[in-house]
Structure formats: C-alpha cells, structure tokens
Amino acid sequence: MSQAMEYYFSPLACSFAGHVLIREAGLEIAMRPVSLRRKETDDGRAFADISAKSQVPVLKFGDGRILTENSAVLQVLADMAPERLYLPDRSTPAGQSTLEWVNYVATEVHKLSLYPVFSDGVPSEVKRWARENLEKKLAFATARLSRSRYLAGDTFTIADAYFGWALMLTLRAGLWKPADGLLAYWNRLLERPAFTGAIEVEEELFEKFA
Ligand SMILES: N[C@@H](CCC(=O)N[C@@H](CS)C(=O)NCC(=O)O)C(=O)O
C-alpha cells in the first residue's frame, strides 16, 4: 500500500531549503524532524534505518523508496510544484542557470566553506581558510545579485532556497553582516511567507531536534 510522502529534515540544517520549497509550492508532504545529534527521528527511530547516510535531507516516496542529496531532492521537489515555478525548463538558459547556482551553493558555499566552519574537530587553520573562502564565495554571489533580483534571474528558484539557508546560517553565526550587497536580497527573501514560515517553524523545533 502506498503511503504519504515524507520529508526528513533537521531544524536549521541544509534541509531548510527543501522545507522552504515544500511551503512555497504547497506540496502535501509529511514533515519529519530529525535530531542529527542523536541521529533519531521524531518518533524515536534510528535515522540510519531511514537512510544509511544519516544525513538530511531525505525525501521518502509513497512506495518506500528514498532520495538523498540536496541538489537532487530540490530538483525533484521543484518538478512537483505547480507550473514548475522554481526550476525553469532545463533546456532553457534560466533552467540551466538555476542548476549552475544550485551546484555552486552545494559545493562551493555549503560543503567547501560552511561545513568546515561549523563542524567540530576541524583544525583552526582549516576553519580560518574556510571562513576566508566563504567570503570569496559570498562576494561572487553578491556580484551576481547586483545584476538580478535572484541568483538565476528575476524569479525565485531552488537555488535561492538553498542560498537563503546559507545566508541565514552565516547571519546567525555573525559571519556575514547584513550591511553588504546581500542585504537587499536577504530582505527580498524575508518578504516570502514560505521562507519566514520555515524559519519560524525550525527555530521553534531547534532546541528539541538539533
Ligand atoms: N551530500 C549531502 C550532504 C548533506 C549534509 O551535509 N547534511 C548535513 C546537515 S546540513 C548533515 O546531515 N549532517 C550530519 C552528518 O553529516 O552526520 C547533500 O548534499 O545532501
């Protein structure tokens, strides 16, 4: 028997991007918080039993199959959205630019820069390098955003949902001050009820599930 789709996320982790998209698109997907510290789901199951990677996000389909990797999950969620608003046709320049920016955020901003900055056990020299690198990566995106409202053009896409998470994290940690060229973009994100709604929900869940 087919079951409801589920989205496994951890409050304020990179799975925030998919949460925003689910809200933006009004998708009927059950939200399942996961504690990454305890590696446990909200109903006390071992997260490794859901996904051997034990990393968020995880999208679970009605037939029990799972999909992991943020870039892939975001594209699949976008494909389910009405009128494919958040990922233009991949054969168009706008669609290709969206994929380019999603991968930039996943590799250059998230894994190469944010991951070492926020992970325990990373040598301080590596953390310093990662912080400097983060500044360069944010500067590149800032230059782009001086020419368009959103990363891939004038409409909000999955790349913005992901980059918005990165900005939220750096802002909370005091690594980015809202005074540079990103401020107008950040305020534009905050005008979106799906974005602020996801922040509100995840902040409330943070203590319990971080
Ligand atoms: N390659 C994965 C990485 C996702 C990832 O780094 N998730 C983090 C949260 S932002 C996580 O689950 N960390 C816990 C862990 O790595 O054990 C993806 O792109 O989805």
PDB file of C-alpha atoms and ligand atoms in Angstrom, residues 10 12-16 34 36-37 39 47 53-58 68-73 106-107 110-111 115 119 162 165 169, ligand 1:
ATOM      1  CA  SER A  10      16.777  18.806  10.833  1.00  0.00           C
ATOM      2  CA  LEU A  12      18.187  24.979  10.577  1.00  0.00           C
ATOM      3  CA  ALA A  13      20.298  22.399   8.684  1.00  0.00           C
ATOM      4  CA  CYS A  14      20.623  22.478   4.874  1.00  0.00           C
ATOM      5  CA  SER A  15      17.314  20.594   4.597  1.00  0.00           C
ATOM      6  CA  PHE A  16      15.803  24.030   5.295  1.00  0.00           C
ATOM      7  CA  VAL A  34      15.359  14.508  12.844  1.00  0.00           C
ATOM      8  CA  LEU A  36      21.300  14.975  13.992  1.00  0.00           C
ATOM      9  CA  ARG A  37      22.944  14.911  17.411  1.00  0.00           C
ATOM     10  CA  LYS A  39      20.616  10.503  14.906  1.00  0.00           C
ATOM     11  CA  PHE A  47      17.852   7.736  11.442  1.00  0.00           C
ATOM     12  CA  LYS A  53      23.918   8.112   5.037  1.00  0.00           C
ATOM     13  CA  SER A  54      22.281   9.501   8.214  1.00  0.00           C
ATOM     14  CA  GLN A  55      22.257  12.932   6.627  1.00  0.00           C
ATOM     15  CA  VAL A  56      19.412  15.298   5.871  1.00  0.00           C
ATOM     16  CA  PRO A  57      17.570  15.926   3.624  1.00  0.00           C
ATOM     17  CA  VAL A  58      15.788  12.661   2.848  1.00  0.00           C
ATOM     18  CA  THR A  68      19.001  11.922  -0.739  1.00  0.00           C
ATOM     19  CA  GLU A  69      21.409  14.716  -1.778  1.00  0.00           C
ATOM     20  CA  ASN A  70      20.066  18.213  -1.513  1.00  0.00           C
ATOM     21  CA  SER A  71      20.641  19.202  -5.159  1.00  0.00           C
ATOM     22  CA  ALA A  72      18.699  16.159  -6.362  1.00  0.00           C
ATOM     23  CA  VAL A  73      15.952  16.456  -3.753  1.00  0.00           C
ATOM     24  CA  ALA A 106      26.047  22.861  -2.705  1.00  0.00           C
ATOM     25  CA  THR A 107      29.754  22.569  -3.432  1.00  0.00           C
ATOM     26  CA  HIS A 110      27.961  24.587   1.656  1.00  0.00           C
ATOM     27  CA  LYS A 111      30.482  21.782   1.600  1.00  0.00           C
ATOM     28  CA  TYR A 115      30.889  22.626   6.501  1.00  0.00           C
ATOM     29  CA  SER A 119      31.928  21.195  12.095  1.00  0.00           C
ATOM     30  CA  TYR A 162      19.439  26.818  -0.756  1.00  0.00           C
ATOM     31  CA  TRP A 165      19.715  28.842   4.086  1.00  0.00           C
ATOM     32  CA  LEU A 169      23.324  30.351   8.939  1.00  0.00           C
TER      33      LEU A 169
HETATM   34  N1  LIG B   1      25.845  15.363   0.415  1.00  0.00           N
HETATM   35  C1  LIG B   1      24.705  15.672   1.220  1.00  0.00           C
HETATM   36  C2  LIG B   1      25.181  16.385   2.451  1.00  0.00           C
HETATM   37  C3  LIG B   1      24.043  16.890   3.305  1.00  0.00           C
HETATM   38  C4  LIG B   1      24.578  17.409   4.628  1.00  0.00           C
HETATM   39  O1  LIG B   1      25.744  17.804   4.773  1.00  0.00           O
HETATM   40  N2  LIG B   1      23.700  17.389   5.627  1.00  0.00           N
HETATM   41  C5  LIG B   1      24.126  17.748   6.955  1.00  0.00           C
HETATM   42  C6  LIG B   1      23.225  18.838   7.538  1.00  0.00           C
HETATM   43  S1  LIG B   1      23.480  20.379   6.717  1.00  0.00           S
HETATM   44  C7  LIG B   1      24.011  16.536   7.837  1.00  0.00           C
HETATM   45  O2  LIG B   1      23.080  15.749   7.722  1.00  0.00           O
HETATM   46  N3  LIG B   1      24.979  16.395   8.732  1.00  0.00           N
HETATM   47  C8  LIG B   1      25.039  15.296   9.623  1.00  0.00           C
HETATM   48  C9  LIG B   1      26.151  14.377   9.283  1.00  0.00           C
HETATM   49  O3  LIG B   1      26.853  14.594   8.276  1.00  0.00           O
HETATM   50  O4  LIG B   1      26.353  13.424  10.032  1.00  0.00           O
HETATM   51  C10 LIG B   1      23.716  16.548   0.457  1.00  0.00           C
HETATM   52  O5  LIG B   1      24.161  17.329  -0.388  1.00  0.00           O
HETATM   53  O6  LIG B   1      22.510  16.449   0.710  1.00  0.00           O
END
